[in-house]
Coordinates of C-alpha atoms in Angstrom, one line a residue:
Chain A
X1 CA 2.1 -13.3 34.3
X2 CA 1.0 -10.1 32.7
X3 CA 2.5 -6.5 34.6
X4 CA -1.4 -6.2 34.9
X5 CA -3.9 -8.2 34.2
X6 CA -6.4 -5.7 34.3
X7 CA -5.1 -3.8 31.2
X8 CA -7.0 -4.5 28.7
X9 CA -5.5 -5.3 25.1
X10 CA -6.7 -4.3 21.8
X11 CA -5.8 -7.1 19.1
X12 CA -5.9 -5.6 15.2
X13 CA -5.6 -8.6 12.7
X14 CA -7.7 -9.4 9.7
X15 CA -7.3 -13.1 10.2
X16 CA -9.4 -14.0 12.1
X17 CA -7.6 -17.1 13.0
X18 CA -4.4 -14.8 14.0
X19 CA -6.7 -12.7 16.1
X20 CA -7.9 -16.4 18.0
X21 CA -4.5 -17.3 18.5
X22 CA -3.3 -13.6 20.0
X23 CA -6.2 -13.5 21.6
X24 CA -5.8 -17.3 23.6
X25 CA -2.2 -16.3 24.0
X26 CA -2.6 -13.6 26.0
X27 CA -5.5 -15.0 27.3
X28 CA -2.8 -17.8 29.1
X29 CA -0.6 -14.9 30.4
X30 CA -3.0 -13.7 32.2
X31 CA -4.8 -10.7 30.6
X32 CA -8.2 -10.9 30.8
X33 CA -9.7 -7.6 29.0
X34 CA -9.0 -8.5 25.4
X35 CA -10.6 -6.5 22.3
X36 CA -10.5 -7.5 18.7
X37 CA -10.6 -5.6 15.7
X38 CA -10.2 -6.5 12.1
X39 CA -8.6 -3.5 10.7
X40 CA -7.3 -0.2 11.4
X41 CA -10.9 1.2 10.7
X42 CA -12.1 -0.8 13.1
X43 CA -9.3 -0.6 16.0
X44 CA -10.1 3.1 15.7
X45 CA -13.7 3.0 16.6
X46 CA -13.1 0.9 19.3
X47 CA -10.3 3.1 20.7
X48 CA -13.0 6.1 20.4
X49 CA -15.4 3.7 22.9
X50 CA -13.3 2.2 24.8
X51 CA -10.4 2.3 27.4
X52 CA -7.4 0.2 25.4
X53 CA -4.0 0.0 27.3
X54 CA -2.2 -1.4 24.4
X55 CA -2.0 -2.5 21.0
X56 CA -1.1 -5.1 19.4
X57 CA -1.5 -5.0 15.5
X58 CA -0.7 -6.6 11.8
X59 CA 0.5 -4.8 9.2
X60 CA -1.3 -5.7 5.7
X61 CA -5.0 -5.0 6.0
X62 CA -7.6 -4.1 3.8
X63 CA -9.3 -0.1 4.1
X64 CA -6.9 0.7 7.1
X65 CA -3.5 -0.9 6.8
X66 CA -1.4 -1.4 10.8
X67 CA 1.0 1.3 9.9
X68 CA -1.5 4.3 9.1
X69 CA -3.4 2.8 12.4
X70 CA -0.3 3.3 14.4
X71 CA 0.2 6.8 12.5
X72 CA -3.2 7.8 13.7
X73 CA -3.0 6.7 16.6
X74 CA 0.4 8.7 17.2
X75 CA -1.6 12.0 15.7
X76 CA -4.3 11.6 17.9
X77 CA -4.5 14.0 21.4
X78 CA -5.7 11.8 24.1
X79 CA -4.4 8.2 22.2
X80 CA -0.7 9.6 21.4
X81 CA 0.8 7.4 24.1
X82 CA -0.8 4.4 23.9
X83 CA 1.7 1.4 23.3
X84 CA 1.6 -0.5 20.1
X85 CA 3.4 -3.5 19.6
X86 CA 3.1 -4.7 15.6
X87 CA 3.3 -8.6 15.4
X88 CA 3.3 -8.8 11.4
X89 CA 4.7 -10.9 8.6
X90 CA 6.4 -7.7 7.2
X91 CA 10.3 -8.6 7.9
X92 CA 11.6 -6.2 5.1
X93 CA 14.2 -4.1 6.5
X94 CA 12.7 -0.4 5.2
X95 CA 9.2 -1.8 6.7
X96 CA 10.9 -1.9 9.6
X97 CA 11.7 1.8 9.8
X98 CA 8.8 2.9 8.5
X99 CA 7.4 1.5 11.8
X100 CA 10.2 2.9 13.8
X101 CA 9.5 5.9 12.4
X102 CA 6.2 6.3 13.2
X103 CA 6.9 5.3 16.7
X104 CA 6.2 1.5 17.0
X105 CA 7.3 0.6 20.7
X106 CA 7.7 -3.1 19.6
X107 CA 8.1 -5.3 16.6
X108 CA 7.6 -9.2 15.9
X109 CA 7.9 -11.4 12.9
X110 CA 5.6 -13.6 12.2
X111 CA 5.7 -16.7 13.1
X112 CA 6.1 -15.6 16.6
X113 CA 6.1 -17.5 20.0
X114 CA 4.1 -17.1 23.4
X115 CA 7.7 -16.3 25.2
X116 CA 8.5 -13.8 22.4
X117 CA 5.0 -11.7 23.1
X118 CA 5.4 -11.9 26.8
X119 CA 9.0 -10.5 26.5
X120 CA 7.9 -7.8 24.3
X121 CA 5.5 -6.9 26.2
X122 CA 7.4 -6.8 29.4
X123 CA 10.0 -4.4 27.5
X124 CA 6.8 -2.4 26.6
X125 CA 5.6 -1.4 29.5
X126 CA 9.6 -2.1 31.4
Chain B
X1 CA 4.7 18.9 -27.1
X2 CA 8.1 20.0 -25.2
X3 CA 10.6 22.3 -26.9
X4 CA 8.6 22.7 -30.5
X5 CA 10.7 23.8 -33.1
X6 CA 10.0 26.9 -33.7
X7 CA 8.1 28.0 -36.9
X8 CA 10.3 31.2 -37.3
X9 CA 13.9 28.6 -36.5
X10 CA 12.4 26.3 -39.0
X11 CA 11.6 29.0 -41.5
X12 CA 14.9 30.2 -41.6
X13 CA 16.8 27.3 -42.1
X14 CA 14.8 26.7 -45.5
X15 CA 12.1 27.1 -47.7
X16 CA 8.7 26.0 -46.9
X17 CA 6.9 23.8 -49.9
X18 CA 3.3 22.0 -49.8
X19 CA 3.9 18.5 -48.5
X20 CA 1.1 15.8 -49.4
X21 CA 0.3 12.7 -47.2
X22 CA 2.0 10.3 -49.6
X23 CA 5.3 12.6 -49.4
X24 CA 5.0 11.9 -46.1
X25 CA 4.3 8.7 -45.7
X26 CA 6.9 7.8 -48.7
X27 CA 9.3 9.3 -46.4
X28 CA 8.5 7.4 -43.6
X29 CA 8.9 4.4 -45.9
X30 CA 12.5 5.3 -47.3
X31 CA 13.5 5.9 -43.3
X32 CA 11.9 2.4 -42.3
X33 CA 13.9 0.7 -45.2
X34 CA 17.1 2.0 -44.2
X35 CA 16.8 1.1 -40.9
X36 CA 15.6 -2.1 -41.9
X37 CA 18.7 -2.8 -44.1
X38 CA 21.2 -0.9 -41.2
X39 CA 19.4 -3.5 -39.2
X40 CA 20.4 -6.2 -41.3
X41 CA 23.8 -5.0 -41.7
X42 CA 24.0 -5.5 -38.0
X43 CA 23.0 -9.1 -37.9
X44 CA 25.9 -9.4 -40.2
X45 CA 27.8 -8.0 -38.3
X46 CA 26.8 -9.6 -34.9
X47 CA 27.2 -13.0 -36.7
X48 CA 30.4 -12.6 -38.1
X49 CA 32.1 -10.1 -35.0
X50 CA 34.1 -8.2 -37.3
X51 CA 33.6 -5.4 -39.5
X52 CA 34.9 -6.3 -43.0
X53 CA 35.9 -3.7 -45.8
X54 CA 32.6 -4.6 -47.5
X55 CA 30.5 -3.7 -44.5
X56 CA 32.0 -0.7 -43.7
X57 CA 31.3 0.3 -47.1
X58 CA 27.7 -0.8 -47.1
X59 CA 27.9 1.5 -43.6
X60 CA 29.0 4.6 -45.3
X61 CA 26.8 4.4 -47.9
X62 CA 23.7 4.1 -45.4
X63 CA 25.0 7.0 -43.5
X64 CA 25.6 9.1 -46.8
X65 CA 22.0 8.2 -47.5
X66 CA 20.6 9.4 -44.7
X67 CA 22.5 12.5 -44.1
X68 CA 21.7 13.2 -47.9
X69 CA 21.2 17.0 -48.6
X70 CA 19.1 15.9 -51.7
X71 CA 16.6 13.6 -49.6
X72 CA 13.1 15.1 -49.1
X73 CA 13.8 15.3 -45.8
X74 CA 17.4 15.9 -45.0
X75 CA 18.1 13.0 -42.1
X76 CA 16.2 11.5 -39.7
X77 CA 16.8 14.8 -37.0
X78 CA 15.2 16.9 -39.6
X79 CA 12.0 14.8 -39.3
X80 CA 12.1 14.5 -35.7
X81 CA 12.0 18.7 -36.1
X82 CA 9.5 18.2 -38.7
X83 CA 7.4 16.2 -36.2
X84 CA 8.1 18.9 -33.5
X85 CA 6.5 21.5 -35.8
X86 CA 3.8 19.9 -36.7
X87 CA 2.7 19.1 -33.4
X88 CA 3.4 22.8 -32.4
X89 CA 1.0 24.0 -35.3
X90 CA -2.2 21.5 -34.0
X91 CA -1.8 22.4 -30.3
X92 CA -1.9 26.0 -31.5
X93 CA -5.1 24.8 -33.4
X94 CA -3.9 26.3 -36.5
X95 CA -4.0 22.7 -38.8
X96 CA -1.5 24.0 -41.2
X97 CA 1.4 22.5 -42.4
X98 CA 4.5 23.2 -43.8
X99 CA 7.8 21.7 -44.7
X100 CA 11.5 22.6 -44.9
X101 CA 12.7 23.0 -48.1
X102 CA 14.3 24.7 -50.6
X103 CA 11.1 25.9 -52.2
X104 CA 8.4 28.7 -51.9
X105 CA 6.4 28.7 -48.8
X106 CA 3.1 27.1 -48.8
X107 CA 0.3 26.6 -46.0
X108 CA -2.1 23.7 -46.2
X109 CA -5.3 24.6 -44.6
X110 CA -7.3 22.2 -42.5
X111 CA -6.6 19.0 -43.6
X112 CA -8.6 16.1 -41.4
X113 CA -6.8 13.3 -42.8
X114 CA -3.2 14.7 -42.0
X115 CA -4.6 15.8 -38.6
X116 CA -5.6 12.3 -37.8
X117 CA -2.2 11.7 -38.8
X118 CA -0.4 13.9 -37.3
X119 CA -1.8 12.6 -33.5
X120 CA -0.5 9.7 -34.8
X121 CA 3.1 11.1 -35.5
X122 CA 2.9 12.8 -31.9
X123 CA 3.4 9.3 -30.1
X124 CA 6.4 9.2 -32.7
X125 CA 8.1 12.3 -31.5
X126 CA 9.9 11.8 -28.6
X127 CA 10.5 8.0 -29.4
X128 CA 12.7 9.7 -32.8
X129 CA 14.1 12.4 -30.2
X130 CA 16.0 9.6 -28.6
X131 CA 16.2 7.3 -31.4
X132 CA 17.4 9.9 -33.8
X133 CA 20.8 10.3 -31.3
X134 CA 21.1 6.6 -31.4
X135 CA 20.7 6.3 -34.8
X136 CA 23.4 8.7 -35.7
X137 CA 25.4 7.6 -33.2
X138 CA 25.3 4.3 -34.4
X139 CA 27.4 5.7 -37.7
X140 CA 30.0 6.6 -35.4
X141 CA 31.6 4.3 -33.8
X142 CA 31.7 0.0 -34.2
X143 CA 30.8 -0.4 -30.3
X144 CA 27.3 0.6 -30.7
X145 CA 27.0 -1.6 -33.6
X146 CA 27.3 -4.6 -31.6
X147 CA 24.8 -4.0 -29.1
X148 CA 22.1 -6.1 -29.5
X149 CA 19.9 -3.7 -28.1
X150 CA 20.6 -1.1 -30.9
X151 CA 20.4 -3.6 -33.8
X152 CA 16.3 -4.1 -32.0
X153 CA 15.9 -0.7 -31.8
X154 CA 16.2 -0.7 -35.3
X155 CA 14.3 -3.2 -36.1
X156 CA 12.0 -2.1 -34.3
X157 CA 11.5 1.5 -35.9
X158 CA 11.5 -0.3 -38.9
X159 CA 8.7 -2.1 -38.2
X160 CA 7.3 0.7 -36.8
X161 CA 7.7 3.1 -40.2
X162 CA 6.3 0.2 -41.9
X163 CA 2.9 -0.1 -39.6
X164 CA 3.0 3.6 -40.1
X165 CA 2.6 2.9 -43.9
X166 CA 0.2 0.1 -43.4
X167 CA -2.0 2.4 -40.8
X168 CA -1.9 -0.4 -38.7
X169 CA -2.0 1.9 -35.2
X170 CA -1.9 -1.2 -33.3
X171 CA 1.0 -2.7 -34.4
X172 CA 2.3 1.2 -33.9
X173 CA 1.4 1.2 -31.0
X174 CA 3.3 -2.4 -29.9
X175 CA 6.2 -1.1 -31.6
X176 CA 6.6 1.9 -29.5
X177 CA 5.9 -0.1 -26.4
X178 CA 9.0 -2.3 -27.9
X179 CA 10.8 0.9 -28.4
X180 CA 10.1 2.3 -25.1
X181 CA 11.4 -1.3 -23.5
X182 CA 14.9 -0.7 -25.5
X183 CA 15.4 2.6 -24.9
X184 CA 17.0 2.7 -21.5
X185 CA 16.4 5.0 -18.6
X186 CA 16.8 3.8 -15.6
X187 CA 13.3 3.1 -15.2
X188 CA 12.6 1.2 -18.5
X189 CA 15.7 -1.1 -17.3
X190 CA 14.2 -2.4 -14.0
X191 CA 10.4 -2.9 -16.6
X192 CA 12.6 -4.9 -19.3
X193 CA 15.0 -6.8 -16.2
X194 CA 11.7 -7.2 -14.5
X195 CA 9.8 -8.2 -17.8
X196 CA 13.3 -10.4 -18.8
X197 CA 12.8 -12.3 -15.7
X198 CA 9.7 -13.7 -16.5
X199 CA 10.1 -14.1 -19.6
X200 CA 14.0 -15.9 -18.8
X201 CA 11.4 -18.1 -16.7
X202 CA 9.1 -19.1 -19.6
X203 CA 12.3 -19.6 -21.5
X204 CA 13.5 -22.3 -19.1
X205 CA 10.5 -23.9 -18.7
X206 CA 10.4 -24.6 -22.4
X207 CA 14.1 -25.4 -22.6
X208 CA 13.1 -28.0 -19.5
X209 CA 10.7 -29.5 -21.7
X210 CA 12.6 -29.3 -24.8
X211 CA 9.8 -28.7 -27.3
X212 CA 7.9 -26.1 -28.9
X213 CA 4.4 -24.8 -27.3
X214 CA 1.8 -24.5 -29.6
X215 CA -0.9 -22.0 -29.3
X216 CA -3.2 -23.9 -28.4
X217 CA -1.4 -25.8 -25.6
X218 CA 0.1 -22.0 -24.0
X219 CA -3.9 -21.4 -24.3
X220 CA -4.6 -24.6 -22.5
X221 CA -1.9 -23.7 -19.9
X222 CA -3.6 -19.9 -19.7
X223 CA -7.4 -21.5 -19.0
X224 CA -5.4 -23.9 -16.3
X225 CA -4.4 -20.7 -14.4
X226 CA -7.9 -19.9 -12.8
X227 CA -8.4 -22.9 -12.1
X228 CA -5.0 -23.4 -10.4
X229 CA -6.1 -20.0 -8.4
X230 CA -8.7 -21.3 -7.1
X231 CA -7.1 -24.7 -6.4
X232 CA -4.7 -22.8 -4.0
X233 CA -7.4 -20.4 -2.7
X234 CA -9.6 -23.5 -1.8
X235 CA -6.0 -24.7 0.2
X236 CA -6.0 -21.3 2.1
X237 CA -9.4 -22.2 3.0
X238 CA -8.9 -25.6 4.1
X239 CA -5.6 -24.5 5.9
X240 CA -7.6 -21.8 7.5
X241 CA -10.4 -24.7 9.0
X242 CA -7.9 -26.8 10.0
X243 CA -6.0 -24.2 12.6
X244 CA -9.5 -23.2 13.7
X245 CA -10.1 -26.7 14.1
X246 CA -6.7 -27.4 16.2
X247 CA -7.7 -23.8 17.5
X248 CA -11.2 -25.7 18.9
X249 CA -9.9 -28.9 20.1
X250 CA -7.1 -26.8 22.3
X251 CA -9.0 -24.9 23.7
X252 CA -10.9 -27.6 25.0
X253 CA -8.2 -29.2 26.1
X254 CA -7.0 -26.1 27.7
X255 CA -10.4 -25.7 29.7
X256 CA -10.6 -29.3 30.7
X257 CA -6.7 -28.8 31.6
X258 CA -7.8 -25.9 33.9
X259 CA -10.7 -27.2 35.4
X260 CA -8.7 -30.4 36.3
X261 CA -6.0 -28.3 37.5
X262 CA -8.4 -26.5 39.6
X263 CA -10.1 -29.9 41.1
X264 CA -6.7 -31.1 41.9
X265 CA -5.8 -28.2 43.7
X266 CA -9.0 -28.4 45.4
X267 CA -8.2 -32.2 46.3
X268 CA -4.8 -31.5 47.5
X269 CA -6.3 -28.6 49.8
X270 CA -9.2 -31.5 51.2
X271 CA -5.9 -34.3 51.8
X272 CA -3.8 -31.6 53.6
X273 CA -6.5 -30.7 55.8
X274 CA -7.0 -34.7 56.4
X275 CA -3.4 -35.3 57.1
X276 CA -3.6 -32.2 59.5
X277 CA -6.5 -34.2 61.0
X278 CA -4.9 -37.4 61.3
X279 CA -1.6 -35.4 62.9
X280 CA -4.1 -34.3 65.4
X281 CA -5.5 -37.6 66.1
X282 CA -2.6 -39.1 66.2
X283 CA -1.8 -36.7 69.4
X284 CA -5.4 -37.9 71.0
X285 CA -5.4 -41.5 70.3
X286 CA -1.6 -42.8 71.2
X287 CA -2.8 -46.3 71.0
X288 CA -3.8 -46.1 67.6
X289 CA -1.3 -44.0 66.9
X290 CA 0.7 -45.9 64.9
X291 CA -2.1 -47.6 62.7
X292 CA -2.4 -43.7 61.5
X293 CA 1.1 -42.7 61.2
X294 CA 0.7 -45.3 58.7
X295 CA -2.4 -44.1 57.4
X296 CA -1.5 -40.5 57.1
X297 CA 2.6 -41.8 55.6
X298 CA 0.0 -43.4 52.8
X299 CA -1.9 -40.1 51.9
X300 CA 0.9 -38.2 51.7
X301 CA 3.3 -40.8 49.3
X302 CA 0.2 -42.0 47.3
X303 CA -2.8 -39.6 46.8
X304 CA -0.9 -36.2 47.6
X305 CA 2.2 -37.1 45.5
X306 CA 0.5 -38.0 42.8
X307 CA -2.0 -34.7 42.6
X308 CA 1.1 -32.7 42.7
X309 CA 2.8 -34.6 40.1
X310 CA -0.5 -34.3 38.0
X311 CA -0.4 -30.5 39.0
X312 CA 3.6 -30.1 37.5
X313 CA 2.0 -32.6 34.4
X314 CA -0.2 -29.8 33.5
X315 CA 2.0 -26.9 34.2
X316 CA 4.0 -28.5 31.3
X317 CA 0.9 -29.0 29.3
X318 CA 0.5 -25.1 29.8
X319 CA 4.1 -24.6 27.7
X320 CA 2.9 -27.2 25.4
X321 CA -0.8 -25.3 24.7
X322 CA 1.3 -22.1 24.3
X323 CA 3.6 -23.1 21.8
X324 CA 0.7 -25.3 20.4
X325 CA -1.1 -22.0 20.1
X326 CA 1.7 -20.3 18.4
X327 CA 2.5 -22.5 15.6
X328 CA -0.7 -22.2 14.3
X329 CA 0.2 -19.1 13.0
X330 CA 1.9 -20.6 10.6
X331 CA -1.1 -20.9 9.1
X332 CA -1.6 -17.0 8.5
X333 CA 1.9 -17.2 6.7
X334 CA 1.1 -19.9 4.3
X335 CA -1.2 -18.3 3.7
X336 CA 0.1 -15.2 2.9
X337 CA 2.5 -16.6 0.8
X338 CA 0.3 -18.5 -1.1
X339 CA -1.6 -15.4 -2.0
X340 CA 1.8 -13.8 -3.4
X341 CA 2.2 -17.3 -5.3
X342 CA -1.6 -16.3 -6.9
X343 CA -0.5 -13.1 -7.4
X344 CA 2.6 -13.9 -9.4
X345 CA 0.1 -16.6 -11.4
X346 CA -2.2 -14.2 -12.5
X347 CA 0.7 -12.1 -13.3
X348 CA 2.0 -15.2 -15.7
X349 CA -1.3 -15.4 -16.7
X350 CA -1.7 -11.6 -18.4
X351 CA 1.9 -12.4 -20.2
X352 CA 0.9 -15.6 -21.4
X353 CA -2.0 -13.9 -22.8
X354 CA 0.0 -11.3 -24.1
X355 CA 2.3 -13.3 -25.6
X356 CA -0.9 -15.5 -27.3
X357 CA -2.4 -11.7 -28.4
X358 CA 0.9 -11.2 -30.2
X359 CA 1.0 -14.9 -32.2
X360 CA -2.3 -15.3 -33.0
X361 CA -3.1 -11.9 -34.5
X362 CA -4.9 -12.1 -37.9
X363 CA -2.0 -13.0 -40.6
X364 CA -1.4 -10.3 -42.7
X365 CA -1.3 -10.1 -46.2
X366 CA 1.0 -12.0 -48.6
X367 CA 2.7 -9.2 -49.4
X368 CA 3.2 -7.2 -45.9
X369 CA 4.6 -10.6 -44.8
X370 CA 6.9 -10.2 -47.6
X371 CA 8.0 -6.6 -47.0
X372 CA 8.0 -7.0 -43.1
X373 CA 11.3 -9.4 -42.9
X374 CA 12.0 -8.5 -39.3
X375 CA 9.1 -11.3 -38.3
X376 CA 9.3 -9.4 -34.7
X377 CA 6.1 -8.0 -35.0
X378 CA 3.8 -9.6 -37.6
X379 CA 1.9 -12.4 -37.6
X380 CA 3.7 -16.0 -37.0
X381 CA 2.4 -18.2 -39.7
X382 CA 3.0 -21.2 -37.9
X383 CA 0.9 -19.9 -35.0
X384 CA 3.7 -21.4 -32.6
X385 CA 6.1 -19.8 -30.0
X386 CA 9.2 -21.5 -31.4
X387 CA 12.6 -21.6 -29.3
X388 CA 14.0 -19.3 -31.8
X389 CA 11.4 -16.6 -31.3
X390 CA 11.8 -17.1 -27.1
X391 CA 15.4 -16.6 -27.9
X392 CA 14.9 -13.6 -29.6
X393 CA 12.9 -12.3 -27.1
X394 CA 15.4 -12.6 -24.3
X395 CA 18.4 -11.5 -26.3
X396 CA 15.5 -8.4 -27.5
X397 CA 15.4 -8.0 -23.6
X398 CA 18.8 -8.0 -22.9
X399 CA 19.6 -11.3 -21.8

């Protein structure tokens, strides 16, 4: 069960597919407030519109790419503390750091299972 | 152009004569011959691993030619200087010219043909800056003569002096790429090692097939690329349907598992209530009392059991729609990598058309064909990428 169901969850992926099964995951742990976004572009504009408790995004995307969304989101005032969690296919070691570096709370490799989000999540916000 | 010579360093180290195109291109031509034939020695060399007394001979006649005060120009540093100044004198925009030597001084005026090439030369200049050290090196000691990457290096300038002659500023210009390759800085290493490894792969895929590929079948293989693209793009597709299709029927099954989960709940709620009822009766009605302990013992081992075994049945379907869910992002990886796999295709793709660019270029004439012995750069008459020539090319790369 989620540490709140009523935070709500912004999912950034440009596969759509990905975003479905994110999306039905959290779905089964309980969080009910779920946006989607298809790139960092995107996640942005929603975070200007909407109230986003956490993040959860891909790396490689097209015009906005997950790390320069998680850098903007680490420059930006009133968004600087929002948790992002990066569930991405990138499992090279410097990619890795680069994320660290620009303060990723959480990281997952692709393929990834439900018990691995939960946990991450749960560390999150722990 | 870094670190001209200067026109006062060059002035005082000799003379300054008039210098016609023809000197210079004759020039060019006597430096493209000895490296041909310092090239050749090399071979020699290479193939027989020693260094006889007739070699070494050949060898110091070579270097005493081209360190020859009574050459035009003195030795190949000389016309790397010569190169320098001349570049110096057209980014100043003064298009005059002059040349070391031991006569008067004379200034050409403008002169369009020489500027043309002179921008020529300039790609020249700081290919000979390194080459010129190699070169001389290369007189010095027997080590460098066995590199295989020096012996190409000097093929390869002198098939570049000879496309100089020819005007042929393609083939220049694919001989300084060539040059570039062989010359190695660090970075130029990882583009030839990175270059070598597709090339080592072409290589074995011939060797697998032990034959030749003609032209025409390397072409065939080229035009099969796109479609091969868009064979595995079409899979991505189809991969893509097919987890939102599993996505679609899980769901479904998810909703229907909730909404029987929710009406067994429900039902188990209704049969508690009744056995509470019957308990309560029971109390009432002590005649009949037994008739619905065995009524109630019934309900609770038949109908009640079972709804809470349905309700741990689906609890376990909930683990199984979760990691359902989760392996259909497998999906997105296959994906992924197939698009790396495309990428690396078309990648094939440009060097297989490279390598088709390079054989099937227009045959030259008899007689360049005749002068240009190194066969690394001209035209292949038999139109065919031989084993040979792959071979080359690796060993040309390193391997």
């Amino acid at each position: 069960m989620p540490l709140d169901p009523k935070m709500s969850v912004l999912v950034v992926d440009d596969f759509a597919t990905m975003r479905r099964i994110i999306t039905n995951v959290l779905k089964q742990l309980g969080y009910e407030t779920i946006y989607e976004a298809e790139d960092g572009t995107k996640a942005l504009q929603i975070l200007e519109t909407e109230k986003v408790d956490f993040v959860i995004t891909d790396w490689n995307m097209p015009q906005m790419s997950g790390l320069d969304l998680l850098k903007a989101i680490r420059a930006s005032e009133d968004k600087k503390n929002i948790p992002v969690l990066m569930v991405t296919a990138e499992a090279m070691q410097e990619n890795i750091i680069k994320a660290a570096q620009a303060g990723v709370n959480n990281y997952i490799i692709k393929p990834f299972d439900a018990k691995t989000l939960a946990d991450k999540i749960a560390k999150i916000f722990s | 152009m870094e670190n001209p010579v200067s026109e006062e360093s060059l002035n005082a180290s000799s003379g300054l004569r008039e210098i016609s195109r023809e000197e210079i291109l004759r020039a060019l031509q006597e430096i493209g011959e000895l490296l041909e034939s310092y090239s050749v020695l090399m071979e020699n060399l290479s193939e027989t691993g020693d260094v006889d007394q007739g070699s070494e001979n050949t060898l110091v006649k070579h270097k005493e030619k081209i360190s020859g005060q009574e050459n035009v120009l003195k030795d190949l540093e000389l016309l790397e200087k010569f190169l320098a100044f001349i570049l110096h004198r057209i980014k100043s925009h003064r298009l005059t010219f002059r040349l070391p030597y031991k006569g008067k001084q004379v200034e050409i005026e403008e002169n369009t043909e020489l500027s043309e090439l002179s921008d020529h030369l300039s790609q020249f200049q700081p290919v000979l800056e390194k080459t010129v050290s190699e070169v001389l090196a290369l007189t010095e000691g027997r080590e460098a003569f066995q590199s295989p990457r020096i012996r190409m290096l000097l093929v390869s300038l002198a098939s570049m002096y000879k496309a100089v002659i020819r005007q042929d500023w393609s083939d220049v210009e694919l001989c300084l790429n060539h040059i570039n390759m062989i010359t190695t800085s660090k970075e130029s290493k990882e583009l030839v090692d990175h270059i070598g490894d597709i090339v080592r792969k072409i290589h074995d895929s011939f060797k697998e097939l032990s034959m030749d590929y003609p032209i025409d079948d390397l072409t065939h293989t080229t035009d099969e690329i796109p479609d091969a693209v868009q064979n595995l793009y079409r899979v991505i597709r189809e991969l893509e349907e097919s987890a939102n299709t599993n996505l679609d029927m899980l769901e479904r099954l998810n909703n229907q598992a909730e909404f029987d989960v929710g009406q067994a709940k429900e039902a188990i709620e209704v049969l508690s209530i009744c056995s509470d009822e019957l308990k309560t009766l029971m109390k009432a009605n002590p005649d009949i009392a037994k008739e619905l302990a065995e009524v109630r013992v019934s309900l609770a081992e038949g109908a009640l059991v079972s709804l809470k075994d349905f309700q741990g049945v689906m609890e376990e379907f909930q683990g199984t729609y979760l990691s359902l869910l989760s392996n259909q992002s497998y999906q997105d990886l296959t994906g992924q990598t197939m698009k790396k796999v495309i990428a690396f295709m078309e990648s094939l793709q440009y060097q297989l058309i490279q390598i088709i660019s390079k054989e099937a270029k227009p045959e030259a004439s008899v007689e360049e064909k005749k002068r240009d012995t190194s066969g690394e750069f001209g035209p292949d008459a038999k139109n065919r990428l031989s084993q040979g020539r792959v071979d080359d090319l690796l060993a040309d790369l390193g391997f």
